[in-house]
Coordinates of C-alpha atoms in Angstrom, one line a residue:
M1 CA 43.8 -4.6 -13.5
T2 CA 41.2 -3.4 -11.0
L3 CA 37.7 -2.7 -12.1
L4 CA 35.8 0.3 -10.8
V5 CA 32.2 -0.3 -10.1
E6 CA 30.1 2.8 -9.8
A7 CA 26.6 2.2 -8.4
P8 CA 23.7 4.2 -6.9
P9 CA 23.5 4.6 -3.1
G10 CA 21.7 2.0 -1.0
Y11 CA 22.0 -1.7 -0.3
E12 CA 25.7 -1.5 0.0
P13 CA 26.2 -4.9 2.0
E14 CA 24.1 -6.6 -0.7
R15 CA 25.9 -5.0 -3.5
R16 CA 29.3 -5.8 -2.1
Y17 CA 28.3 -9.4 -1.6
V18 CA 27.1 -10.0 -5.1
L19 CA 30.1 -8.2 -6.6
D20 CA 32.4 -10.3 -4.6
V21 CA 30.7 -13.5 -5.8
V22 CA 30.4 -12.5 -9.4
L23 CA 33.6 -10.5 -10.1
G24 CA 35.8 -11.9 -7.4
D25 CA 35.0 -15.5 -6.7
R26 CA 33.6 -16.5 -10.2
L27 CA 35.6 -14.4 -12.6
G28 CA 38.7 -13.9 -10.4
L29 CA 38.8 -10.1 -11.0
D30 CA 39.8 -7.3 -8.6
W31 CA 37.2 -4.6 -8.1
T32 CA 36.4 -1.6 -6.0
L33 CA 33.0 0.0 -5.4
R34 CA 32.3 3.7 -5.6
V35 CA 28.8 5.0 -4.7
A36 CA 27.7 7.6 -7.2
E37 CA 24.5 9.5 -7.9
R38 CA 23.4 7.6 -11.0
R39 CA 20.6 5.3 -12.1
D40 CA 22.6 2.4 -13.5
V41 CA 25.7 0.4 -12.7
R42 CA 28.9 1.4 -14.6
I43 CA 32.0 -0.7 -14.7
S44 CA 35.3 0.8 -15.9
R45 CA 39.0 0.4 -15.3
A46 CA 40.0 2.0 -12.0
D47 CA 43.1 3.5 -13.7
D48 CA 41.0 4.8 -16.7
P49 CA 37.6 5.7 -15.4
G50 CA 36.8 7.8 -18.4
G51 CA 37.6 5.1 -20.9
P52 CA 35.6 2.0 -22.1
C53 CA 32.9 0.8 -19.7
V54 CA 30.2 -1.7 -19.3
R55 CA 26.8 -0.6 -18.1
L56 CA 24.1 -2.6 -16.4
P57 CA 20.5 -1.6 -15.3
D58 CA 20.0 -1.3 -11.6
V59 CA 16.6 -2.6 -10.7
L60 CA 16.4 -4.9 -7.7
F61 CA 18.7 -2.7 -5.6
A62 CA 16.6 0.3 -6.6
T63 CA 13.7 -1.2 -4.6
P64 CA 12.3 1.2 -2.0
R65 CA 13.3 0.0 1.5
E66 CA 9.6 -0.5 2.5
D67 CA 9.2 -2.9 -0.4
W68 CA 12.3 -5.0 0.2
L69 CA 11.5 -8.7 0.9
T70 CA 7.8 -8.1 0.0
P71 CA 5.8 -9.2 -3.0
A72 CA 6.2 -5.7 -4.5
S73 CA 9.9 -6.5 -5.1
M74 CA 9.3 -9.9 -6.9
P75 CA 10.4 -10.0 -10.5
A76 CA 8.2 -9.8 -13.6
V77 CA 9.9 -12.4 -15.7
R78 CA 10.2 -12.1 -19.5
M79 CA 12.3 -14.0 -22.0
R80 CA 15.0 -12.3 -24.1
D81 CA 17.4 -14.0 -26.5
G82 CA 16.5 -17.3 -25.0
L83 CA 17.2 -16.4 -21.4
P84 CA 14.8 -15.3 -18.7
V85 CA 15.2 -11.7 -17.5
L86 CA 14.2 -11.3 -13.9
Y87 CA 15.2 -7.7 -13.5
G88 CA 16.3 -5.5 -16.3
S89 CA 15.5 -2.8 -18.9
D90 CA 12.2 -2.7 -20.6
T91 CA 13.8 -2.7 -24.0
A92 CA 16.9 -4.4 -25.4
T93 CA 19.9 -2.2 -26.0
P94 CA 22.0 -2.3 -29.2
E95 CA 25.2 -1.2 -27.5
P96 CA 27.6 -4.2 -27.2
T97 CA 28.8 -3.2 -23.7
A98 CA 25.5 -2.2 -22.3
L99 CA 23.4 -5.0 -21.0
D100 CA 19.6 -5.1 -20.6
V101 CA 19.7 -7.6 -17.7
D102 CA 20.3 -6.5 -14.1
V103 CA 22.9 -9.2 -13.7
L104 CA 23.8 -8.3 -10.2
G105 CA 20.3 -8.0 -8.9
S106 CA 19.2 -11.2 -10.6
V107 CA 22.1 -13.2 -9.4
F108 CA 21.5 -11.9 -5.8
F109 CA 17.8 -12.9 -6.0
M110 CA 18.6 -16.5 -7.0
L111 CA 21.7 -17.2 -4.8
T112 CA 20.2 -15.8 -1.6
R113 CA 16.9 -17.6 -2.2
Y114 CA 15.2 -14.2 -1.9
E115 CA 11.8 -15.5 -2.9
E116 CA 11.8 -18.0 -0.1
L117 CA 11.5 -15.2 2.4
V118 CA 8.7 -13.5 0.4
V119 CA 6.5 -16.4 -0.8
P120 CA 4.7 -18.1 2.2
D121 CA 3.9 -21.5 0.5
R122 CA 5.3 -24.6 2.3
D123 CA 4.7 -28.3 1.9
R124 CA 3.8 -30.8 4.7
Y125 CA 7.4 -30.9 5.8
G126 CA 7.8 -27.2 6.0
R127 CA 9.8 -27.0 2.8
F128 CA 9.5 -24.3 0.1
P129 CA 7.8 -26.2 -2.9
A130 CA 9.2 -26.1 -6.4
A131 CA 5.8 -25.2 -7.8
A132 CA 6.0 -21.9 -5.8
S133 CA 9.3 -20.9 -7.3
V134 CA 9.8 -18.4 -10.1
A135 CA 12.0 -20.9 -11.9
V136 CA 9.3 -23.5 -12.1
R137 CA 6.5 -21.1 -12.9
E138 CA 8.5 -19.6 -15.7
R139 CA 10.0 -22.9 -16.8
F140 CA 13.7 -22.3 -16.4
L141 CA 14.5 -24.7 -13.5
G142 CA 16.5 -26.8 -15.9
V143 CA 18.9 -23.9 -16.8
P144 CA 21.6 -22.5 -14.5
V145 CA 20.5 -19.0 -15.2
V146 CA 23.0 -17.4 -12.8
D147 CA 25.9 -18.9 -14.8
A148 CA 24.3 -17.8 -18.0
W149 CA 23.9 -14.2 -16.8
I150 CA 27.5 -14.2 -15.6
E151 CA 28.6 -15.3 -19.1
R152 CA 26.7 -12.4 -20.6
L153 CA 28.5 -10.0 -18.3
W154 CA 31.8 -11.6 -19.1
D155 CA 31.2 -11.2 -22.8
A156 CA 30.5 -7.5 -22.3
L157 CA 33.7 -7.1 -20.2
R158 CA 35.7 -8.8 -22.9
R159 CA 34.3 -6.5 -25.6
A160 CA 35.4 -3.6 -23.5
W161 CA 38.8 -5.0 -22.7
P162 CA 39.8 -7.9 -25.1
R163 CA 42.9 -8.8 -23.1
L164 CA 41.0 -9.3 -19.9
R165 CA 41.5 -12.8 -18.4
R166 CA 39.2 -14.8 -16.0
R167 CA 39.6 -17.5 -13.5
E168 CA 39.7 -21.0 -15.0
E169 CA 36.8 -23.4 -14.1
A170 CA 36.2 -27.1 -14.9
F171 CA 33.3 -29.5 -14.9
E172 CA 33.2 -32.0 -12.1
I173 CA 30.8 -34.5 -10.6
L174 CA 29.8 -34.5 -6.9
L175 CA 28.4 -37.8 -5.8
S176 CA 26.8 -37.9 -2.4
H177 CA 24.9 -40.5 -0.4
D178 CA 22.6 -39.7 2.5
V179 CA 22.9 -42.6 5.0
D180 CA 19.3 -42.7 6.3
D181 CA 19.4 -46.5 7.0
P182 CA 22.7 -48.2 6.8
L183 CA 21.4 -51.8 7.3
S184 CA 17.9 -53.2 6.9
T185 CA 18.5 -55.2 10.1
L186 CA 20.0 -52.5 12.3
A187 CA 17.6 -51.1 14.8
H188 CA 14.6 -52.5 12.9
D189 CA 11.9 -54.4 14.8
P190 CA 10.6 -57.7 13.4
R191 CA 7.6 -55.9 11.8
D192 CA 9.9 -53.7 9.7
V193 CA 11.9 -56.8 8.6
A194 CA 8.7 -58.7 7.8
R195 CA 7.3 -55.8 5.8
N196 CA 10.5 -55.5 3.7
F197 CA 10.6 -59.2 3.2
A198 CA 7.0 -59.2 1.9
G199 CA 7.9 -56.2 -0.3
D200 CA 10.7 -58.2 -1.9
L201 CA 8.4 -61.0 -2.8
V202 CA 5.1 -59.1 -3.7
R203 CA 6.0 -55.6 -4.9
R204 CA 9.5 -56.1 -6.2
R205 CA 9.0 -59.7 -7.2
D206 CA 12.6 -60.5 -6.4
P207 CA 13.0 -63.8 -4.5
R208 CA 16.8 -63.5 -4.7
L209 CA 16.6 -60.2 -2.8
A210 CA 14.2 -61.8 -0.2
A211 CA 16.8 -64.6 0.2
R212 CA 19.6 -62.1 0.8
R213 CA 17.5 -60.3 3.4
A214 CA 16.6 -63.6 5.1
R215 CA 20.3 -64.6 5.2
A216 CA 21.2 -61.2 6.7
V217 CA 18.6 -61.6 9.4
L218 CA 18.9 -65.3 10.3
L219 CA 22.7 -65.6 9.9
R220 CA 23.5 -62.0 10.9
D221 CA 25.4 -61.8 7.6
R222 CA 25.7 -58.0 7.2
G223 CA 27.6 -58.4 4.0
R224 CA 24.4 -59.7 2.4
D225 CA 22.2 -56.9 3.8
P226 CA 20.4 -55.2 0.9
H227 CA 21.2 -51.8 2.4
N228 CA 24.9 -52.5 2.6
T229 CA 25.8 -51.0 -0.8
F230 CA 28.7 -48.9 0.5
D231 CA 31.5 -50.8 -1.2
F232 CA 29.6 -50.9 -4.4
L233 CA 29.1 -47.1 -4.3
M234 CA 32.8 -46.5 -3.5
D235 CA 33.9 -49.0 -6.2
T236 CA 31.7 -47.2 -8.8
S237 CA 33.1 -43.8 -7.8
E238 CA 36.7 -44.9 -7.8
R239 CA 36.2 -46.6 -11.2
H240 CA 35.7 -43.1 -12.6
G241 CA 38.2 -41.2 -10.4
L242 CA 35.4 -39.7 -8.3
R243 CA 35.1 -39.1 -4.6
S244 CA 31.8 -39.9 -2.9
A245 CA 30.5 -38.0 0.2
F246 CA 28.6 -40.1 2.7
Y247 CA 26.3 -38.0 5.0
F248 CA 25.4 -39.7 8.3
L249 CA 22.6 -39.1 10.7
A250 CA 24.1 -38.5 14.1
Y251 CA 20.8 -38.6 16.1
R252 CA 18.5 -41.5 16.8
G253 CA 14.9 -40.6 17.6
E254 CA 11.7 -42.5 18.3
R255 CA 9.4 -40.3 16.2
V256 CA 8.6 -40.8 12.5
H257 CA 11.3 -39.3 10.2
E258 CA 13.9 -39.1 13.0
G259 CA 17.1 -41.0 12.7
G260 CA 16.5 -44.7 13.1
Y261 CA 20.0 -46.0 13.9
L262 CA 22.6 -45.3 16.6
F263 CA 25.5 -43.5 15.0
E264 CA 27.8 -44.9 17.7
D265 CA 26.9 -48.5 16.9
P266 CA 30.2 -50.4 16.4
W267 CA 29.2 -51.4 12.8
V268 CA 28.4 -47.9 11.8
R269 CA 31.6 -46.6 13.4
S270 CA 33.6 -49.1 11.5
L271 CA 31.9 -48.1 8.3
V272 CA 32.8 -44.4 8.9
G273 CA 36.5 -45.5 9.3
R274 CA 36.3 -47.7 6.2
V275 CA 34.9 -44.9 4.0
G276 CA 37.6 -42.5 5.3
R277 CA 40.4 -44.9 4.7
R278 CA 39.3 -45.4 1.1
G279 CA 39.6 -41.6 0.6
H280 CA 35.9 -40.7 0.5
E281 CA 34.3 -38.0 2.4
I282 CA 32.3 -38.2 5.7
G283 CA 29.6 -35.6 6.3
L284 CA 26.7 -34.7 8.5
H285 CA 23.0 -35.4 7.7
P286 CA 21.3 -33.3 10.4
S287 CA 18.1 -34.9 11.7
F288 CA 14.5 -34.0 10.9
C289 CA 14.0 -31.2 13.4
T290 CA 17.4 -29.5 13.2
Y291 CA 16.8 -27.1 10.3
Q292 CA 15.5 -24.5 12.8
D293 CA 17.5 -25.6 15.8
A294 CA 21.0 -24.3 16.1
A295 CA 21.8 -26.2 19.3
R296 CA 20.8 -29.5 17.9
T297 CA 22.8 -28.9 14.7
Q298 CA 25.9 -28.2 16.8
E299 CA 25.3 -31.2 19.1
E300 CA 25.0 -33.6 16.1
Y301 CA 28.0 -32.2 14.4
A302 CA 30.0 -32.7 17.6
R303 CA 28.9 -36.3 17.7
L304 CA 30.0 -36.8 14.1
L305 CA 33.4 -35.3 14.8
R306 CA 33.9 -37.6 17.9
V307 CA 33.1 -40.8 16.0
A308 CA 35.2 -39.7 12.9
G309 CA 38.1 -38.8 15.2
A310 CA 37.9 -42.1 17.0
E311 CA 38.1 -43.8 13.6
D312 CA 41.1 -41.6 12.6
V313 CA 39.1 -39.8 9.9
R314 CA 40.7 -36.3 9.2
Q315 CA 39.3 -33.8 6.7
E316 CA 40.0 -30.2 5.9
A317 CA 36.3 -29.4 5.3
W318 CA 33.1 -30.8 6.8
G319 CA 29.7 -30.4 5.3
G320 CA 26.5 -32.3 4.6
R321 CA 22.8 -32.0 3.8
Q322 CA 19.7 -31.6 5.9
H323 CA 17.5 -34.7 6.4
Y324 CA 14.4 -34.6 4.1
L325 CA 15.9 -31.5 2.5
R326 CA 14.3 -29.4 5.2
W327 CA 15.7 -25.9 5.0
T328 CA 14.5 -22.4 5.9
N329 CA 16.0 -19.1 4.9
P330 CA 18.3 -17.9 6.5
A331 CA 18.1 -19.8 9.8
T332 CA 19.5 -23.1 8.5
W333 CA 22.5 -21.5 6.9
R334 CA 23.0 -19.5 10.1
N335 CA 22.9 -22.7 12.1
W336 CA 25.5 -24.4 10.0
E337 CA 27.8 -21.4 10.2
A338 CA 27.5 -21.2 13.9
A339 CA 28.3 -24.9 14.3
G340 CA 31.5 -24.5 12.3
L341 CA 30.5 -26.5 9.2
S342 CA 32.2 -25.5 5.9
Y343 CA 29.5 -26.2 3.4
D344 CA 25.8 -27.1 2.9
S345 CA 24.4 -29.1 0.0
T346 CA 20.7 -29.1 0.7
L347 CA 19.3 -26.8 -1.9
A348 CA 17.5 -28.9 -4.5
Y349 CA 13.8 -29.7 -4.6
A350 CA 12.5 -33.1 -3.5
E351 CA 9.8 -33.0 -6.2
A352 CA 11.9 -31.7 -9.2
I353 CA 15.4 -31.9 -10.6
G354 CA 17.3 -28.8 -11.6
F355 CA 19.0 -25.6 -10.4
R356 CA 17.1 -24.3 -7.3
T357 CA 19.8 -21.7 -6.7
G358 CA 20.3 -21.0 -10.4
T359 CA 23.9 -22.1 -10.5
C360 CA 26.1 -25.2 -10.8
H361 CA 28.9 -23.6 -8.9
A362 CA 29.6 -23.5 -5.2
Y363 CA 29.3 -20.1 -3.6
R364 CA 29.4 -18.2 -0.3
V365 CA 26.0 -17.5 1.1
F366 CA 24.3 -14.4 2.4
D367 CA 22.0 -13.8 5.4
L368 CA 19.2 -11.7 4.1
E369 CA 17.9 -10.8 7.6
E370 CA 21.2 -9.8 9.1
R371 CA 22.4 -8.4 5.8
R372 CA 25.8 -10.0 5.9
A373 CA 27.9 -12.6 4.0
L374 CA 28.6 -15.8 5.7
R375 CA 31.7 -18.0 5.5
L376 CA 29.5 -21.0 4.7
R377 CA 29.4 -22.2 1.1
E378 CA 26.5 -23.8 -0.7
R379 CA 27.6 -26.8 -2.8
P380 CA 25.7 -27.6 -6.0
F381 CA 23.0 -30.4 -5.9
Q382 CA 20.5 -30.9 -8.7
V383 CA 19.5 -34.6 -8.9
M384 CA 18.1 -37.1 -6.3
D385 CA 17.3 -40.7 -7.0
V386 CA 13.9 -40.8 -5.3
T387 CA 12.8 -37.7 -7.2
L388 CA 13.7 -39.3 -10.6
L389 CA 12.3 -42.8 -10.1
S390 CA 9.6 -42.4 -7.5
T391 CA 8.3 -38.9 -7.2
L392 CA 8.4 -38.2 -10.9
A393 CA 8.0 -41.9 -11.7
L394 CA 10.2 -41.6 -14.8
T395 CA 11.1 -44.7 -16.8
P396 CA 14.8 -45.7 -16.5
E397 CA 15.4 -44.3 -20.0
A398 CA 13.6 -41.0 -19.3
A399 CA 15.5 -40.7 -15.9
R400 CA 18.8 -41.2 -17.7
A401 CA 18.0 -38.6 -20.3
A402 CA 16.9 -36.1 -17.6
V403 CA 20.2 -36.5 -15.7
L404 CA 22.2 -36.2 -18.9
D405 CA 20.4 -33.0 -19.8
I406 CA 21.4 -31.5 -16.4
A407 CA 24.9 -32.8 -16.8
A408 CA 25.2 -31.1 -20.2
Q409 CA 24.2 -27.8 -18.6
C410 CA 26.8 -28.2 -15.9
R411 CA 29.4 -29.1 -18.5
R412 CA 28.5 -26.1 -20.6
Y413 CA 29.1 -23.7 -17.7
R414 CA 32.1 -25.6 -16.4
G415 CA 30.3 -26.3 -13.1
S416 CA 29.5 -29.2 -10.8
L417 CA 26.9 -31.9 -11.3
G418 CA 25.5 -32.9 -7.9
I419 CA 23.8 -36.3 -7.6
L420 CA 22.3 -37.8 -4.4
W421 CA 21.9 -41.5 -4.5
H422 CA 20.9 -43.2 -1.2
N423 CA 22.5 -46.5 -0.2
N424 CA 19.2 -48.1 0.8
T425 CA 16.5 -47.2 -1.8
L426 CA 17.3 -47.9 -5.5
L427 CA 20.3 -50.2 -5.3
R428 CA 18.8 -53.3 -3.8
T429 CA 18.7 -55.4 -7.0
D430 CA 21.4 -56.3 -9.5
G431 CA 19.4 -54.5 -12.2
E432 CA 19.2 -51.2 -10.1
K433 CA 23.0 -51.4 -9.4
R434 CA 23.7 -52.0 -13.1
W435 CA 21.6 -49.0 -14.1
Y436 CA 23.3 -46.7 -11.6
S437 CA 26.8 -47.9 -12.8
E438 CA 25.8 -47.1 -16.4
L439 CA 24.4 -43.7 -15.4
I440 CA 27.6 -42.7 -13.6
A441 CA 29.7 -44.0 -16.5
A442 CA 27.6 -41.8 -18.8
V443 CA 28.0 -38.6 -16.8
A444 CA 31.6 -39.3 -16.1
G445 CA 32.2 -39.7 -19.8
S446 CA 30.9 -36.2 -20.3
A447 CA 33.7 -34.9 -17.9
V448 CA 36.3 -35.8 -20.5

């Protein structure tokens, strides 16, 4: 069955993109668009256009061209039936197949990160801050609202055509590890080593960790290096049938925040091969300044491919995440597409956990400036270790509860829980490793 979507004129590339994502990619339905002189969006069967239909308000795409991507087009959010309405009708409708939410416009707003081209706020790293987002201001960052709106649309479609069937989806866990610093002794000067050693004794109060670090330095025993947690991470993933993704910095710089290790170092190269041979994923962690630099992104990706190829690592898809989560709309997506990468997984907030894009499903992205869909996909990512236990300073119990809340939302909407856990920050002690193992066991248990 093919659905006929009748919509008002204007914004046709944007309409086609969001229809393809919602009806095609997510629900697995065939559709065709017909431009019509009307004020709402009407969905019917193409072979029975006068029969049952579903109607949606058309609000975002009714924006005058001069107001597009300006504050005048930002939503006035209100809650209705427990869900935020970004764009929609002023009043609820009693008709079971007529929605009061502009599902298509609202989904488009969240997936394309529309607000990040409108709101000028940036933090000291040039990132869009969580506090400036509609989701944080209106307190729905912890809910995948895009997925909730799509379910509302699906319910209406099923009421119109009870025998309609959708694409099957399933909950999954995506574990990833940004390799900012593979070894505490690799490319570190004596002052760095001494500072870390003092931190083991004074701040962390862990003499066993200090002894391990001393052994790694004095005896060049890299197996004892506190940052060398790669086998532990892979063992933990494999215990639950999961595949980890390790994103490597392929650039070494002298400035603060640049890559601190040589990607071509023999030990790092051997690590890339070992990860690949165990069936886990190798990916790119583009360096600090690349998020607005297409040439550097392409150069670093080429270095990644050369080293991976030399280690006989072969993958169907290559992706990764920007260093420091630096991302700008739409330049960073455009850079990744031009370089030939398949997916990005940068879009979470450094200072909050939750659904920055409003969804726990991967999706094809859209360039708001060039008004075109890209081949690049955005992979879900909601939780980062440093955010939980450092930035938010949650207790271990509160951090676990917060992750399980996000996992429950992902499971409810049959999506992907994306967790970033660095190899070198919160896995240095036996207690930290035990806590991580128990957390992954808990979220993996929710996959059953």
